[in-house]
C-alpha positions as YAML, in Angstrom:
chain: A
units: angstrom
residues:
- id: 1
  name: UNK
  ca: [-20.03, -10.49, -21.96]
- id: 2
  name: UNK
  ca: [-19.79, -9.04, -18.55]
- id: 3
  name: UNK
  ca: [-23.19, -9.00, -16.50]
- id: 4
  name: UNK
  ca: [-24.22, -6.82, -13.65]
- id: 5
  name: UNK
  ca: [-27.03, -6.48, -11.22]
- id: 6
  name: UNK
  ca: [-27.58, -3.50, -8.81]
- id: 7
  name: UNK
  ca: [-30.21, -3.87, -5.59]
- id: 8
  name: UNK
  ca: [-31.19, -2.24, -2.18]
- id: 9
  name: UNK
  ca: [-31.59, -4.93, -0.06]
- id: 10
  name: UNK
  ca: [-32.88, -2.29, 2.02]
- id: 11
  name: UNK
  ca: [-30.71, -4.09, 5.24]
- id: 12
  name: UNK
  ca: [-28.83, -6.99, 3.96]
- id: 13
  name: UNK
  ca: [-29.42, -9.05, 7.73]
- id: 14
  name: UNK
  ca: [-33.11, -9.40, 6.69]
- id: 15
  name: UNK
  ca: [-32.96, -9.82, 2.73]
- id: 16
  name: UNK
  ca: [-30.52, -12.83, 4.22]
- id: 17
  name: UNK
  ca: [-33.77, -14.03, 5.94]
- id: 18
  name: UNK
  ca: [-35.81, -13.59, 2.99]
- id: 19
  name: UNK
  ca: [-34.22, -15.74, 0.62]
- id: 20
  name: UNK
  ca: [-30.83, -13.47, -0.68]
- id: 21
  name: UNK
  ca: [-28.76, -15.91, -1.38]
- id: 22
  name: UNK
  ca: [-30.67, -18.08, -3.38]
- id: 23
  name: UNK
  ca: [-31.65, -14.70, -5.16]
- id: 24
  name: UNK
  ca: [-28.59, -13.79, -5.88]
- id: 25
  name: UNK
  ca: [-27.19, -17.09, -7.14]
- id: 26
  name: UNK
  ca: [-29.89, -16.91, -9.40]
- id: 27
  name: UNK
  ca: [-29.01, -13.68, -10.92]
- id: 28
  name: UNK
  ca: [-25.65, -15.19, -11.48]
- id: 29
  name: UNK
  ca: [-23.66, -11.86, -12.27]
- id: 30
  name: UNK
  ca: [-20.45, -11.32, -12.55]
- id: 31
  name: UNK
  ca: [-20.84, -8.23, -10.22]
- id: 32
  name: UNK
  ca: [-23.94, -7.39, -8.21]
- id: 33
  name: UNK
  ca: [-23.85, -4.15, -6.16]
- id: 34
  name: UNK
  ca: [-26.02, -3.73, -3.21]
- id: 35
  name: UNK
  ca: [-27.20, -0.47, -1.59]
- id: 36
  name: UNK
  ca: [-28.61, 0.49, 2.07]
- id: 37
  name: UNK
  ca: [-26.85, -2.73, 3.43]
- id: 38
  name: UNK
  ca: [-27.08, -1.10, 7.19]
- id: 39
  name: UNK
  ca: [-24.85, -3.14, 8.29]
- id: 40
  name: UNK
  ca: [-20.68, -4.07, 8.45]
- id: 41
  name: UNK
  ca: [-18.88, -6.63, 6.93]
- id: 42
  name: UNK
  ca: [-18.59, -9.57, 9.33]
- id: 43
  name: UNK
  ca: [-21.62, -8.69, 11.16]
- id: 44
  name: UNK
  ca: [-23.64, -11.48, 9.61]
- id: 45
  name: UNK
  ca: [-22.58, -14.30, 6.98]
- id: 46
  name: UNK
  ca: [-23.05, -13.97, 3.74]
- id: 47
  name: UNK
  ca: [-21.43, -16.88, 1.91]
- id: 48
  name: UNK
  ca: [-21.85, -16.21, -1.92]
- id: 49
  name: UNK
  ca: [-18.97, -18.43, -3.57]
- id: 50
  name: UNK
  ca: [-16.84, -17.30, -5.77]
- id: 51
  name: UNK
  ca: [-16.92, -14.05, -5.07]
- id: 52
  name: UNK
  ca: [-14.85, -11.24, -3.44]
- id: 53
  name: UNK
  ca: [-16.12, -8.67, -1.49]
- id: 54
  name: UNK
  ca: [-15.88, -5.13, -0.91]
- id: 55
  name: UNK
  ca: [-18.29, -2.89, 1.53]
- id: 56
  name: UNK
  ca: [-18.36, 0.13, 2.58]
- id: 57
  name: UNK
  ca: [-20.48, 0.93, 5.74]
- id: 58
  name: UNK
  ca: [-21.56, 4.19, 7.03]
- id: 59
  name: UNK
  ca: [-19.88, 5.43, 10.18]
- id: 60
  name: UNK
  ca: [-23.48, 5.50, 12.05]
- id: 61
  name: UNK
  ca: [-24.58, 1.95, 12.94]
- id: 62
  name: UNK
  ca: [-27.26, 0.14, 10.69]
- id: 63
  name: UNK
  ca: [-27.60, 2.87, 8.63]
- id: 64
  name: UNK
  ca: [-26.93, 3.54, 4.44]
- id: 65
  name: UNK
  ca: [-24.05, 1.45, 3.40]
- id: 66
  name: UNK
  ca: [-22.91, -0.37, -0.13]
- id: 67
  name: UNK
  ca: [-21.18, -3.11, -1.20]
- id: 68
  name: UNK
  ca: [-19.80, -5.35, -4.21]
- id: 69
  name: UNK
  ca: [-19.47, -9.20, -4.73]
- id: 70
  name: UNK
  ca: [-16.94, -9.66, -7.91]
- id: 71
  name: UNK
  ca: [-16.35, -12.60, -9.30]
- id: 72
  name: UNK
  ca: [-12.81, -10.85, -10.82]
- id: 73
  name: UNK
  ca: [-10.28, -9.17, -9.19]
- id: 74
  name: UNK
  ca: [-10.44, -5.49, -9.44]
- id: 75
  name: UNK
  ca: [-7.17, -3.43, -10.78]
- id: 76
  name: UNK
  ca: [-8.22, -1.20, -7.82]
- id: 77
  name: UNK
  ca: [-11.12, -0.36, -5.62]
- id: 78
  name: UNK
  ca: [-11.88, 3.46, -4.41]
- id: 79
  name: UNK
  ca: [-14.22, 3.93, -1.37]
- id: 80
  name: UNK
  ca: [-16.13, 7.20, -1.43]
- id: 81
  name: UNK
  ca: [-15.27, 10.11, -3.86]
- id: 82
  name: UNK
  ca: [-12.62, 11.46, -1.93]
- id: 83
  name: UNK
  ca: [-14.66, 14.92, -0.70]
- id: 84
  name: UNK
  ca: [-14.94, 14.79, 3.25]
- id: 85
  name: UNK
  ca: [-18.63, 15.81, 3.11]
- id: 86
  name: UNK
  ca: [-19.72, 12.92, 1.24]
- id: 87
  name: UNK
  ca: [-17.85, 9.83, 2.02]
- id: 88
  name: UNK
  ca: [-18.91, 9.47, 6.13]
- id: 89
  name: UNK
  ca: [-22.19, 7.58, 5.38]
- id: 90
  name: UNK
  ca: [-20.63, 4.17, 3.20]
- id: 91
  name: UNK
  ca: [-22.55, 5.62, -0.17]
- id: 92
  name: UNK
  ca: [-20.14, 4.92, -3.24]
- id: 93
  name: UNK
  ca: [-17.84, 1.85, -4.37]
- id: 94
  name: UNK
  ca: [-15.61, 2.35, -7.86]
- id: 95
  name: UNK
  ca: [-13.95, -0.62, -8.91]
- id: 96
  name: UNK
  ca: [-11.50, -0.20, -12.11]
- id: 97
  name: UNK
  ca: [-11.24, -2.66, -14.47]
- id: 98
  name: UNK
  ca: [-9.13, -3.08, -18.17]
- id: 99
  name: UNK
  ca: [-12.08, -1.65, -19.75]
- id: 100
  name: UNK
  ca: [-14.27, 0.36, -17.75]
- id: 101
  name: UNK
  ca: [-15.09, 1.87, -13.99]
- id: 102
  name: UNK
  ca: [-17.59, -0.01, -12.12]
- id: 103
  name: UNK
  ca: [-19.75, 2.88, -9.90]
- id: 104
  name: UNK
  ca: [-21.86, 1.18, -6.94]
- id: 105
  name: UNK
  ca: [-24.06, 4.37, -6.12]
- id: 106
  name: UNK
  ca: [-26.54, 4.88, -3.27]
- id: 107
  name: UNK
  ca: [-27.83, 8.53, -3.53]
- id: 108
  name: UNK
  ca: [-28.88, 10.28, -0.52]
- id: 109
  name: UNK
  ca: [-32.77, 10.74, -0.28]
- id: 110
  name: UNK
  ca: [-34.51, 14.54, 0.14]
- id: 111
  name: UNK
  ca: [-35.98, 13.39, 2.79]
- id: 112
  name: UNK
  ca: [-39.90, 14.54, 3.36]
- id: 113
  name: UNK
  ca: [-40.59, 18.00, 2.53]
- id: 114
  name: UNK
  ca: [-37.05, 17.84, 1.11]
- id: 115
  name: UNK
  ca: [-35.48, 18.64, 4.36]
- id: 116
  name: UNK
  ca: [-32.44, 17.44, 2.48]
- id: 117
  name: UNK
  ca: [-32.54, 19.08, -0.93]
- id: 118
  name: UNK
  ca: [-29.69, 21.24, -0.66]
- id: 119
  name: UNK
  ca: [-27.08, 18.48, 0.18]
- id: 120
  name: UNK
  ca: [-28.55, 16.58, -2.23]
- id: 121
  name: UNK
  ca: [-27.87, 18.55, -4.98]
- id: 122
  name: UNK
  ca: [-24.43, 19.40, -3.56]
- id: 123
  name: UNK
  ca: [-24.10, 15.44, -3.85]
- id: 124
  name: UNK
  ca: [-25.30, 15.32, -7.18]
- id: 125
  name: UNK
  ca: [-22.66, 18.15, -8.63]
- id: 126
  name: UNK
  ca: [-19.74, 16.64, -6.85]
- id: 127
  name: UNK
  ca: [-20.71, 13.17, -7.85]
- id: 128
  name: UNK
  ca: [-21.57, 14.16, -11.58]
- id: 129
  name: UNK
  ca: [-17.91, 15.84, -11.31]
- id: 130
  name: UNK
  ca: [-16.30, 12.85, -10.13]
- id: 131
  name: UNK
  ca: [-17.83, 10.45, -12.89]
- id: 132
  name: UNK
  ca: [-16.45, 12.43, -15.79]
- id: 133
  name: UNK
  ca: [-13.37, 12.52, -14.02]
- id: 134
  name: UNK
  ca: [-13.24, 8.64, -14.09]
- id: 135
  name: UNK
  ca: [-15.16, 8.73, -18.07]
- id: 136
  name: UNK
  ca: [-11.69, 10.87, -19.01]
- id: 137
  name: UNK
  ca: [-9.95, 7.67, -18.86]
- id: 138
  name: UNK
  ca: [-12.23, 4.58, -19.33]
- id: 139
  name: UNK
  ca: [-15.75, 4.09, -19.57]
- id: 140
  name: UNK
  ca: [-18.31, 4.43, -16.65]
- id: 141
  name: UNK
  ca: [-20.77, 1.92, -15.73]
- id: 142
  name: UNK
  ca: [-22.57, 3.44, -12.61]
- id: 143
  name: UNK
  ca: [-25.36, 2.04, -10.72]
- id: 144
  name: UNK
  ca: [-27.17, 1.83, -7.87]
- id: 145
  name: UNK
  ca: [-30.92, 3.22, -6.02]
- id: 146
  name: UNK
  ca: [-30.69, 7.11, -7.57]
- id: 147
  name: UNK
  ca: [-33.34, 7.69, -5.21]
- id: 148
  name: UNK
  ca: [-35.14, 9.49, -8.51]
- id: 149
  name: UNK
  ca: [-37.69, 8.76, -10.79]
- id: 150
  name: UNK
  ca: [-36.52, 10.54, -13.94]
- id: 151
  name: UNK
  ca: [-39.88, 11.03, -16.21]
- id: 152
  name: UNK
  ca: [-43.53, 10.63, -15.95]
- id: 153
  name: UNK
  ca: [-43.28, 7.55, -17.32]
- id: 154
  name: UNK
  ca: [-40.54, 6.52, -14.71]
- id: 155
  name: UNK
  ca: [-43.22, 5.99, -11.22]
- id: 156
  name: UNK
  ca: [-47.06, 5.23, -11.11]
- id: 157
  name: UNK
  ca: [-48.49, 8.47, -10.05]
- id: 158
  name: UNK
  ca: [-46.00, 11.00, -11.67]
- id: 159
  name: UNK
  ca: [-49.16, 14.29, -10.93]
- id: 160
  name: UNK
  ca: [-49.74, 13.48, -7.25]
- id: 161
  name: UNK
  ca: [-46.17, 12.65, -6.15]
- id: 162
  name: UNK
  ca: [-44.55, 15.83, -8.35]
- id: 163
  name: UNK
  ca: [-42.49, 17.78, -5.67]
- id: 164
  name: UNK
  ca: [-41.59, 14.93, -3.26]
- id: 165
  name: UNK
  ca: [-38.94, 13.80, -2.38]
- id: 166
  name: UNK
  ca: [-37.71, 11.38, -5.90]
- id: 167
  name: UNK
  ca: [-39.63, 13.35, -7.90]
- id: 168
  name: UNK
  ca: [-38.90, 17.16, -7.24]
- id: 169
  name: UNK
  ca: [-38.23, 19.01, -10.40]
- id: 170
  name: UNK
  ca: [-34.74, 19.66, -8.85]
- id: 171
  name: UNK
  ca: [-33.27, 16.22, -8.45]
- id: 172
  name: UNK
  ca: [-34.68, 14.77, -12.16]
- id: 173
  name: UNK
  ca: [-32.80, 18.22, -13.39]
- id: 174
  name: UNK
  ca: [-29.93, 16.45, -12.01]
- id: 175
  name: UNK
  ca: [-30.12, 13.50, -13.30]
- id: 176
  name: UNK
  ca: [-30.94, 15.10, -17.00]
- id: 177
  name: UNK
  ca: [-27.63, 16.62, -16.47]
- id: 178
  name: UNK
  ca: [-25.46, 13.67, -16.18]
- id: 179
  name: UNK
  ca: [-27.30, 12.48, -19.29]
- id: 180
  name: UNK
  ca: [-26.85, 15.09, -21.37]
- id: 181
  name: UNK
  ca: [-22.73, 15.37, -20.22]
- id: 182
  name: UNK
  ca: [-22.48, 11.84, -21.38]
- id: 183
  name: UNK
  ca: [-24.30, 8.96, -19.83]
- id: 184
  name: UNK
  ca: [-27.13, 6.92, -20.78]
- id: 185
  name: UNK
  ca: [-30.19, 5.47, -19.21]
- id: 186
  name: UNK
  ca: [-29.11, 1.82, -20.14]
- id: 187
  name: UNK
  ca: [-32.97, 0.38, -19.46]
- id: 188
  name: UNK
  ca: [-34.49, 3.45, -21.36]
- id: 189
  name: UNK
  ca: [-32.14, 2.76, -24.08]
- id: 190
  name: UNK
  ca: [-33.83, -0.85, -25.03]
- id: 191
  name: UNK
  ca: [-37.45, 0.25, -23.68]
- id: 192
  name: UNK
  ca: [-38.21, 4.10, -24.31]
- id: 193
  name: UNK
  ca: [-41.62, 3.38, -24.11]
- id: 194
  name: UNK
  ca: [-42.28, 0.26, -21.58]
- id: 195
  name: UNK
  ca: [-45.14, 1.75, -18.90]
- id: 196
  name: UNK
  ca: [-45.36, 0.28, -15.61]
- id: 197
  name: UNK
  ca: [-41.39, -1.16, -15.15]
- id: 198
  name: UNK
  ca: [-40.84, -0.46, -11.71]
- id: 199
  name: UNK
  ca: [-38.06, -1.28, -8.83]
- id: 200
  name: UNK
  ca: [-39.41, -0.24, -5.81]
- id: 201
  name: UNK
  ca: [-43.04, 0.34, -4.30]
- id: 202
  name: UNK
  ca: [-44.05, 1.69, -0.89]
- id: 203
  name: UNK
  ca: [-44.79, -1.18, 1.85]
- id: 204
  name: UNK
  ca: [-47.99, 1.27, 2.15]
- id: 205
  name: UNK
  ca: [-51.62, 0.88, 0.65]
- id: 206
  name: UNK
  ca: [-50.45, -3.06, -1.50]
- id: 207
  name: UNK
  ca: [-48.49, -0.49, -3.19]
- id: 208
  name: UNK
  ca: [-46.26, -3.79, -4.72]
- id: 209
  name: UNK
  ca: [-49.65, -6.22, -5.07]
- id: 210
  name: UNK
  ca: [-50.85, -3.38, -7.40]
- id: 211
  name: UNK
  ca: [-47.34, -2.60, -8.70]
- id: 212
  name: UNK
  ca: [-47.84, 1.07, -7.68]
- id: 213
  name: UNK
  ca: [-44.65, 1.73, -7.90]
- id: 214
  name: UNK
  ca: [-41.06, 3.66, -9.00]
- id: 215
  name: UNK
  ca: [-37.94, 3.35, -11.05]
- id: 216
  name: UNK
  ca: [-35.24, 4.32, -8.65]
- id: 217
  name: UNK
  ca: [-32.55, 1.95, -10.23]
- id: 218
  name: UNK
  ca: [-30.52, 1.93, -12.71]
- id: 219
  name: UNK
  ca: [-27.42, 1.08, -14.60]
- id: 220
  name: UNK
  ca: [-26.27, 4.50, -16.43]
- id: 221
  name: UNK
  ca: [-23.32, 3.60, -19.04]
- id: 222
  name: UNK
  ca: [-21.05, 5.87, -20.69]
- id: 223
  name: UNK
  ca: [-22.43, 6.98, -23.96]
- id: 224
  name: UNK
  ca: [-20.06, 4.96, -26.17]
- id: 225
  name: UNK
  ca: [-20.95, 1.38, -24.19]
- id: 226
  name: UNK
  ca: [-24.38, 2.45, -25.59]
- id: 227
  name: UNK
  ca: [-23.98, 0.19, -28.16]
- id: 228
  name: UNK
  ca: [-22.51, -2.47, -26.28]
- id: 229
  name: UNK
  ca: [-25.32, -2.75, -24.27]
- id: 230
  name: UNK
  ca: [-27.13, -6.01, -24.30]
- id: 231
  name: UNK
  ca: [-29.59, -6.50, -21.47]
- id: 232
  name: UNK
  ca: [-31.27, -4.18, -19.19]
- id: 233
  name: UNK
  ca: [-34.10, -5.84, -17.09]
- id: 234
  name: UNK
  ca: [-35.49, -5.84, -14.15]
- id: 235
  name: UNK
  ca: [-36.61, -8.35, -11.80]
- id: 236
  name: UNK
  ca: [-39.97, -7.60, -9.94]
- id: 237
  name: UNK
  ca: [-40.64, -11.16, -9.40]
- id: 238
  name: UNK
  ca: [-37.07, -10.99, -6.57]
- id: 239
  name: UNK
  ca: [-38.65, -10.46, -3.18]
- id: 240
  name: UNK
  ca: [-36.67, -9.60, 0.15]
- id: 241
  name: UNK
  ca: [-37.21, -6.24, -0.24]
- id: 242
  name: UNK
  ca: [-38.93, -2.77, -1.32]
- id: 243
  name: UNK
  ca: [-36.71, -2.81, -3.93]
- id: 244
  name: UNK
  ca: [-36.34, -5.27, -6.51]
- id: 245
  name: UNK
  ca: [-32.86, -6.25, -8.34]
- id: 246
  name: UNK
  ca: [-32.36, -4.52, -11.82]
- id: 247
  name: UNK
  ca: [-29.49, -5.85, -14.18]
- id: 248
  name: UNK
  ca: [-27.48, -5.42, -17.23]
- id: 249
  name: UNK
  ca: [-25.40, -7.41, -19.74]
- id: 250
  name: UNK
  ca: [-22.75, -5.47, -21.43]
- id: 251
  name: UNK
  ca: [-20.85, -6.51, -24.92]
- id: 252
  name: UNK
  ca: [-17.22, -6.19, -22.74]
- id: 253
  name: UNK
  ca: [-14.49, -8.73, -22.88]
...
């Protein structure tokens, strides 16, 4: 069994203040990918034993960045997906493994009045291109904050948010796309019907008190790890952040 978990710490300096490491020891994965760290390796500690690390940070300071603590040693690690227009801002990790690609993903947002629509769907092509390009020769398991709430059923107020930014017919067209070439909503998978699973909720209007919120995470899995797929949870009850941590246990040796 191989276990993941996937969060935006949404700046890894202050999730360190609010209680990330005892979070994350708690989650006790075997790899847990992080998202809009906003910050560069070294620049604080973060002392989580047993495992290696591997970040990338955006060239502009405090701003975007991933990273992944693995508890085995990668066959190889890729930074980026090797297209110059993409890989300045510290957005994608791929560790290879025996038996599958590990994908640490943090989409770019639209931006209000999706200021930023057309490079995001540029994004989304290229990176949809560059998944089945790993999925050619091992599985995909590809994570991260989407920055998209797929479906109605997928964020709180699906009428009066339809058109923003995370919910513009545009980027869930996207993301129905890489489904339908070959991926697989791992949490959707064990729950097609579950109402009110969230992973991240505005700091605005108690939008988290009232669990007003969205499901921008995920763990997407090649379709034939669909039925090796355990687990898929998420963890609402893990502060530090606007986003909360969401996880998966795979049937992998």
């Amino acid at each position: 069994m191989v276990r993941f978990a996937s969060w935006n710490v949404n700046g890894l300096r202050a999730c360190l203040k609010k209680g990330f490491l005892e979070a994350a020891a708690g989650l006790d994965v075997d790899l847990l990918c992080l998202q809009e760290t906003k910050m560069e390796q070294g620049q604080a500690q973060v002392d989580l034993s047993g495992y290696l690390q591997f970040w990338n940070s955006a060239e502009k300071k405090g701003y975007s960045g991933t990273a992944v603590f693995a508890r085995r040693e990668p066959l190889a690690v890729g930074y980026g997906m090797g297209l110059d227009q993409h890989d300045h801002e510290g957005r994608l990790i791929t560790l290879e493994y025996p038996d599958f690609f590990l994908v640490n993903c943090y989409t770019p947002n639209a931006q209000e009045g999706l200021a930023r629509i057309d490079y995001r769907m540029a994004w989304e092509d290229d990176l949809r291109q560059y998944l089945l390009s790993l999925d050619k020769t091992k599985p995909v398991v590809y994570c991260g904050d989407l920055n998209v709430a797929h479906e109605e059923i997928d964020l709180k107020n699906p009428k009066t948010n339809r058109g923003n930014a995370g919910f513009s017919d545009q980027e869930r067209e996207k993301l129905t796309q890489l489904l339908e070439a070959g991926f697989v909503d791992s949490f959707r998978l064990l729950y097609p019907e579950q109402t009110g699973a969230y992973s991240w909720w505005s700091y605005r209007f108690r939008a988290r008190e009232n669990n007003a919120g969205w499901r921008i995470d995920y763990f997407l899995v090649s379709r034939r790890l669909a039925g090796r797929v355990r687990q898929a949870a998420i963890h609402p009850d893990i502060l530090g952040s606007d986003h909360c941590p969401v996880s998966l246990e795979l049937d992998l040796p």
